[in-house]
């Protein structure tokens, strides 16, 4: 039985959905890929207490890594991309091409972009940390303004939560810009 609840956040009201297997989705208010609610879904915030706690801590700048049971539905390739997204450090960005190279599929950057766009659990699976190879903000289910807000939030709190950035494949964000 799918359950859901809403959570008010600085970027708008999020819908959180899941079942006995784990968190299935988070939807932005105006997302093109919002989770379609079925009439048999049950509104109940109790199963989402920990997800709500962690999301609130994230938006307060007190949490950089989520520890939740996730159950996103997707193809094996999509799940592989979503797993790679979870390895992007808090407050840093990377490109679709870099994710494709990390997966050993350097020419699959468009497929990575498509999988990124189908991420059913944004924020927790941080698709907002993926930008264009030229450093530009590219499509995001919650809108580019929301993506910019999430990157800016992480930039403000990164050093306090995780210490100085290490040099590497990831790029550090600065007030929402790479």
PDB file of C-alpha atoms in Angstrom:
ATOM      1  CA  UNK A   1       0.000   0.000   0.000  1.00  0.00           C
ATOM      2  CA  UNK A   2       1.473   3.305  -1.089  1.00  0.00           C
ATOM      3  CA  UNK A   3       1.411   6.020   1.540  1.00  0.00           C
ATOM      4  CA  UNK A   4       2.214   9.699   1.219  1.00  0.00           C
ATOM      5  CA  UNK A   5       2.432  12.983   3.047  1.00  0.00           C
ATOM      6  CA  UNK A   6       3.306  16.578   2.303  1.00  0.00           C
ATOM      7  CA  UNK A   7       6.156  18.590   3.761  1.00  0.00           C
ATOM      8  CA  UNK A   8       6.477  22.381   3.647  1.00  0.00           C
ATOM      9  CA  UNK A   9      10.036  23.413   2.785  1.00  0.00           C
ATOM     10  CA  UNK A  10      11.836  26.595   1.733  1.00  0.00           C
ATOM     11  CA  UNK A  11      11.452  25.475  -1.913  1.00  0.00           C
ATOM     12  CA  UNK A  12       7.721  24.747  -1.624  1.00  0.00           C
ATOM     13  CA  UNK A  13       5.565  21.844  -0.563  1.00  0.00           C
ATOM     14  CA  UNK A  14       7.050  18.436  -1.320  1.00  0.00           C
ATOM     15  CA  UNK A  15       5.037  15.249  -1.631  1.00  0.00           C
ATOM     16  CA  UNK A  16       6.781  12.239  -0.121  1.00  0.00           C
ATOM     17  CA  UNK A  17       5.616   8.751  -1.102  1.00  0.00           C
ATOM     18  CA  UNK A  18       6.633   5.238  -0.212  1.00  0.00           C
ATOM     19  CA  UNK A  19       5.598   1.769   0.785  1.00  0.00           C
ATOM     20  CA  UNK A  20       6.879  -1.096   2.912  1.00  0.00           C
ATOM     21  CA  UNK A  21      10.015  -1.342   0.728  1.00  0.00           C
ATOM     22  CA  UNK A  22      11.077   2.252   1.321  1.00  0.00           C
ATOM     23  CA  UNK A  23      10.899   5.780  -0.007  1.00  0.00           C
ATOM     24  CA  UNK A  24       9.598   5.696  -3.584  1.00  0.00           C
ATOM     25  CA  UNK A  25       9.402   9.339  -4.484  1.00  0.00           C
ATOM     26  CA  UNK A  26       9.600  13.014  -3.669  1.00  0.00           C
ATOM     27  CA  UNK A  27       7.706  15.430  -5.905  1.00  0.00           C
ATOM     28  CA  UNK A  28       8.123  19.151  -6.295  1.00  0.00           C
ATOM     29  CA  UNK A  29       5.001  21.311  -6.462  1.00  0.00           C
ATOM     30  CA  UNK A  30       5.270  21.994 -10.204  1.00  0.00           C
ATOM     31  CA  UNK A  31       7.251  18.991 -11.399  1.00  0.00           C
ATOM     32  CA  UNK A  32       6.762  17.563 -14.866  1.00  0.00           C
ATOM     33  CA  UNK A  33       7.567  14.164 -13.341  1.00  0.00           C
ATOM     34  CA  UNK A  34       5.416  14.400 -10.220  1.00  0.00           C
ATOM     35  CA  UNK A  35       4.394  11.132  -8.675  1.00  0.00           C
ATOM     36  CA  UNK A  36       0.886  10.383  -9.949  1.00  0.00           C
ATOM     37  CA  UNK A  37      -1.343   9.778  -6.946  1.00  0.00           C
ATOM     38  CA  UNK A  38      -3.701   6.875  -7.105  1.00  0.00           C
ATOM     39  CA  UNK A  39      -7.065   6.887  -5.290  1.00  0.00           C
ATOM     40  CA  UNK A  40      -5.938   3.915  -3.194  1.00  0.00           C
ATOM     41  CA  UNK A  41      -2.966   5.797  -1.719  1.00  0.00           C
ATOM     42  CA  UNK A  42      -3.252   6.605   1.961  1.00  0.00           C
ATOM     43  CA  UNK A  43      -2.187   9.916   3.496  1.00  0.00           C
ATOM     44  CA  UNK A  44      -0.145   9.113   6.596  1.00  0.00           C
ATOM     45  CA  UNK A  45       2.940  11.028   7.776  1.00  0.00           C
ATOM     46  CA  UNK A  46       3.944   8.378  10.357  1.00  0.00           C
ATOM     47  CA  UNK A  47       5.975   6.159   8.000  1.00  0.00           C
ATOM     48  CA  UNK A  48       7.888   9.246   6.891  1.00  0.00           C
ATOM     49  CA  UNK A  49       8.976  10.564  10.300  1.00  0.00           C
ATOM     50  CA  UNK A  50      12.654   9.887   9.621  1.00  0.00           C
ATOM     51  CA  UNK A  51      12.500  11.200   6.047  1.00  0.00           C
ATOM     52  CA  UNK A  52      10.798  14.367   7.311  1.00  0.00           C
ATOM     53  CA  UNK A  53      13.376  14.757  10.087  1.00  0.00           C
ATOM     54  CA  UNK A  54      16.256  14.368   7.653  1.00  0.00           C
ATOM     55  CA  UNK A  55      14.753  16.681   5.023  1.00  0.00           C
ATOM     56  CA  UNK A  56      14.117  19.356   7.652  1.00  0.00           C
ATOM     57  CA  UNK A  57      17.719  19.002   8.871  1.00  0.00           C
ATOM     58  CA  UNK A  58      18.958  19.256   5.269  1.00  0.00           C
ATOM     59  CA  UNK A  59      17.024  22.485   4.673  1.00  0.00           C
ATOM     60  CA  UNK A  60      18.296  23.864   7.999  1.00  0.00           C
ATOM     61  CA  UNK A  61      21.868  23.228   6.829  1.00  0.00           C
ATOM     62  CA  UNK A  62      22.422  20.548   9.467  1.00  0.00           C
ATOM     63  CA  UNK A  63      22.546  17.406   7.287  1.00  0.00           C
ATOM     64  CA  UNK A  64      24.741  16.634   4.291  1.00  0.00           C
ATOM     65  CA  UNK A  65      24.067  12.893   3.829  1.00  0.00           C
ATOM     66  CA  UNK A  66      20.724  11.135   3.882  1.00  0.00           C
ATOM     67  CA  UNK A  67      20.390   7.720   5.496  1.00  0.00           C
ATOM     68  CA  UNK A  68      16.997   6.450   4.376  1.00  0.00           C
ATOM     69  CA  UNK A  69      15.669   3.200   2.965  1.00  0.00           C
ATOM     70  CA  UNK A  70      15.160   3.995  -0.733  1.00  0.00           C
ATOM     71  CA  UNK A  71      13.133   1.986  -3.249  1.00  0.00           C
ATOM     72  CA  UNK A  72      13.159   3.960  -6.512  1.00  0.00           C
ATOM     73  CA  UNK A  73      11.536   2.206  -9.453  1.00  0.00           C
ATOM     74  CA  UNK A  74      13.624   2.326 -12.612  1.00  0.00           C
ATOM     75  CA  UNK A  75      15.636   0.416 -15.140  1.00  0.00           C
ATOM     76  CA  UNK A  76      18.981  -1.107 -14.130  1.00  0.00           C
ATOM     77  CA  UNK A  77      20.787   1.725 -15.960  1.00  0.00           C
ATOM     78  CA  UNK A  78      18.681   4.390 -14.216  1.00  0.00           C
ATOM     79  CA  UNK A  79      19.393   2.827 -10.819  1.00  0.00           C
ATOM     80  CA  UNK A  80      23.112   2.745 -11.677  1.00  0.00           C
ATOM     81  CA  UNK A  81      23.019   6.471 -12.506  1.00  0.00           C
ATOM     82  CA  UNK A  82      21.036   7.254  -9.341  1.00  0.00           C
ATOM     83  CA  UNK A  83      23.593   5.336  -7.287  1.00  0.00           C
ATOM     84  CA  UNK A  84      26.367   7.434  -8.865  1.00  0.00           C
ATOM     85  CA  UNK A  85      24.449  10.625  -8.057  1.00  0.00           C
ATOM     86  CA  UNK A  86      24.491   9.679  -4.371  1.00  0.00           C
ATOM     87  CA  UNK A  87      28.302   9.742  -4.489  1.00  0.00           C
ATOM     88  CA  UNK A  88      28.478  13.420  -5.513  1.00  0.00           C
ATOM     89  CA  UNK A  89      29.692  15.216  -2.389  1.00  0.00           C
ATOM     90  CA  UNK A  90      27.438  17.729  -0.676  1.00  0.00           C
ATOM     91  CA  UNK A  91      28.004  21.233  -2.010  1.00  0.00           C
ATOM     92  CA  UNK A  92      29.764  20.073  -5.167  1.00  0.00           C
ATOM     93  CA  UNK A  93      28.679  19.585  -8.750  1.00  0.00           C
ATOM     94  CA  UNK A  94      29.610  17.435 -11.715  1.00  0.00           C
ATOM     95  CA  UNK A  95      28.518  17.034 -15.319  1.00  0.00           C
ATOM     96  CA  UNK A  96      26.497  14.411 -17.169  1.00  0.00           C
ATOM     97  CA  UNK A  97      29.667  13.483 -19.057  1.00  0.00           C
ATOM     98  CA  UNK A  98      31.627  12.973 -15.851  1.00  0.00           C
ATOM     99  CA  UNK A  99      28.927  10.654 -14.488  1.00  0.00           C
ATOM    100  CA  UNK A 100      28.991   8.722 -17.802  1.00  0.00           C
ATOM    101  CA  UNK A 101      32.789   8.377 -17.558  1.00  0.00           C
ATOM    102  CA  UNK A 102      32.529   7.269 -13.932  1.00  0.00           C
ATOM    103  CA  UNK A 103      30.135   4.523 -15.069  1.00  0.00           C
ATOM    104  CA  UNK A 104      32.573   3.434 -17.779  1.00  0.00           C
ATOM    105  CA  UNK A 105      30.251   4.672 -20.546  1.00  0.00           C
ATOM    106  CA  UNK A 106      31.843   7.924 -21.680  1.00  0.00           C
ATOM    107  CA  UNK A 107      29.536   8.314 -24.696  1.00  0.00           C
ATOM    108  CA  UNK A 108      26.353   7.811 -22.649  1.00  0.00           C
ATOM    109  CA  UNK A 109      26.098  11.380 -21.336  1.00  0.00           C
ATOM    110  CA  UNK A 110      22.671  11.875 -22.962  1.00  0.00           C
ATOM    111  CA  UNK A 111      21.384   8.638 -21.405  1.00  0.00           C
ATOM    112  CA  UNK A 112      22.800   9.804 -18.070  1.00  0.00           C
ATOM    113  CA  UNK A 113      20.920  13.088 -18.531  1.00  0.00           C
ATOM    114  CA  UNK A 114      17.696  11.218 -19.260  1.00  0.00           C
ATOM    115  CA  UNK A 115      18.142   8.977 -16.199  1.00  0.00           C
ATOM    116  CA  UNK A 116      18.972  12.030 -14.095  1.00  0.00           C
ATOM    117  CA  UNK A 117      15.749  13.668 -15.281  1.00  0.00           C
ATOM    118  CA  UNK A 118      13.742  10.602 -14.247  1.00  0.00           C
ATOM    119  CA  UNK A 119      15.132  10.497 -10.698  1.00  0.00           C
ATOM    120  CA  UNK A 120      12.047   9.856  -8.537  1.00  0.00           C
ATOM    121  CA  UNK A 121      13.694  10.899  -5.257  1.00  0.00           C
ATOM    122  CA  UNK A 122      15.296  14.317  -5.841  1.00  0.00           C
ATOM    123  CA  UNK A 123      17.241  15.993  -3.051  1.00  0.00           C
ATOM    124  CA  UNK A 124      17.900  12.637  -1.344  1.00  0.00           C
ATOM    125  CA  UNK A 125      19.309  11.359  -4.657  1.00  0.00           C
ATOM    126  CA  UNK A 126      20.964  14.695  -5.487  1.00  0.00           C
ATOM    127  CA  UNK A 127      20.286  15.177  -9.201  1.00  0.00           C
ATOM    128  CA  UNK A 128      20.452  18.937  -8.574  1.00  0.00           C
ATOM    129  CA  UNK A 129      24.255  18.561  -8.302  1.00  0.00           C
ATOM    130  CA  UNK A 130      24.558  17.674 -12.009  1.00  0.00           C
ATOM    131  CA  UNK A 131      25.197  20.596 -14.343  1.00  0.00           C
ATOM    132  CA  UNK A 132      26.152  21.103 -17.975  1.00  0.00           C
ATOM    133  CA  UNK A 133      29.761  20.522 -19.041  1.00  0.00           C
ATOM    134  CA  UNK A 134      30.062  24.286 -19.580  1.00  0.00           C
ATOM    135  CA  UNK A 135      29.069  24.908 -15.943  1.00  0.00           C
ATOM    136  CA  UNK A 136      25.533  26.040 -16.766  1.00  0.00           C
ATOM    137  CA  UNK A 137      22.502  24.988 -14.796  1.00  0.00           C
ATOM    138  CA  UNK A 138      20.533  22.561 -16.911  1.00  0.00           C
ATOM    139  CA  UNK A 139      17.043  21.099 -16.632  1.00  0.00           C
ATOM    140  CA  UNK A 140      15.650  20.133 -13.271  1.00  0.00           C
ATOM    141  CA  UNK A 141      12.251  18.691 -12.356  1.00  0.00           C
ATOM    142  CA  UNK A 142      11.704  21.333  -9.700  1.00  0.00           C
ATOM    143  CA  UNK A 143      12.749  24.157 -12.044  1.00  0.00           C
ATOM    144  CA  UNK A 144      16.089  25.930 -12.434  1.00  0.00           C
ATOM    145  CA  UNK A 145      15.254  28.384  -9.662  1.00  0.00           C
ATOM    146  CA  UNK A 146      14.817  25.491  -7.233  1.00  0.00           C
ATOM    147  CA  UNK A 147      18.039  23.877  -8.448  1.00  0.00           C
ATOM    148  CA  UNK A 148      19.858  27.153  -7.866  1.00  0.00           C
ATOM    149  CA  UNK A 149      18.355  27.433  -4.364  1.00  0.00           C
ATOM    150  CA  UNK A 150      19.473  23.903  -3.450  1.00  0.00           C
ATOM    151  CA  UNK A 151      23.021  24.504  -4.704  1.00  0.00           C
ATOM    152  CA  UNK A 152      23.193  27.835  -2.861  1.00  0.00           C
ATOM    153  CA  UNK A 153      21.961  26.211   0.368  1.00  0.00           C
ATOM    154  CA  UNK A 154      24.676  23.559   0.105  1.00  0.00           C
ATOM    155  CA  UNK A 155      27.355  26.127  -0.725  1.00  0.00           C
ATOM    156  CA  UNK A 156      26.442  28.143   2.401  1.00  0.00           C
ATOM    157  CA  UNK A 157      26.640  25.152   4.723  1.00  0.00           C
ATOM    158  CA  UNK A 158      29.261  22.890   3.145  1.00  0.00           C
ATOM    159  CA  UNK A 159      32.394  23.782   5.085  1.00  0.00           C
ATOM    160  CA  UNK A 160      30.575  23.805   8.410  1.00  0.00           C
ATOM    161  CA  UNK A 161      29.226  20.302   7.754  1.00  0.00           C
ATOM    162  CA  UNK A 162      32.025  18.598   5.838  1.00  0.00           C
ATOM    163  CA  UNK A 163      35.160  20.725   6.043  1.00  0.00           C
ATOM    164  CA  UNK A 164      37.103  22.179   3.117  1.00  0.00           C
ATOM    165  CA  UNK A 165      36.626  20.687  -0.344  1.00  0.00           C
ATOM    166  CA  UNK A 166      39.097  18.164  -1.688  1.00  0.00           C
ATOM    167  CA  UNK A 167      40.364  18.625  -5.242  1.00  0.00           C
ATOM    168  CA  UNK A 168      38.999  16.000  -7.613  1.00  0.00           C
ATOM    169  CA  UNK A 169      36.415  15.201 -10.252  1.00  0.00           C
ATOM    170  CA  UNK A 170      33.726  17.206  -8.493  1.00  0.00           C
ATOM    171  CA  UNK A 171      33.425  20.962  -8.677  1.00  0.00           C
ATOM    172  CA  UNK A 172      32.632  23.099  -5.720  1.00  0.00           C
ATOM    173  CA  UNK A 173      29.584  25.323  -5.930  1.00  0.00           C
ATOM    174  CA  UNK A 174      29.708  28.928  -4.892  1.00  0.00           C
ATOM    175  CA  UNK A 175      26.358  30.551  -4.142  1.00  0.00           C
ATOM    176  CA  UNK A 176      24.615  28.291  -6.604  1.00  0.00           C
ATOM    177  CA  UNK A 177      27.199  28.561  -9.392  1.00  0.00           C
ATOM    178  CA  UNK A 178      29.888  26.054 -10.295  1.00  0.00           C
TER     179      UNK A 178
END
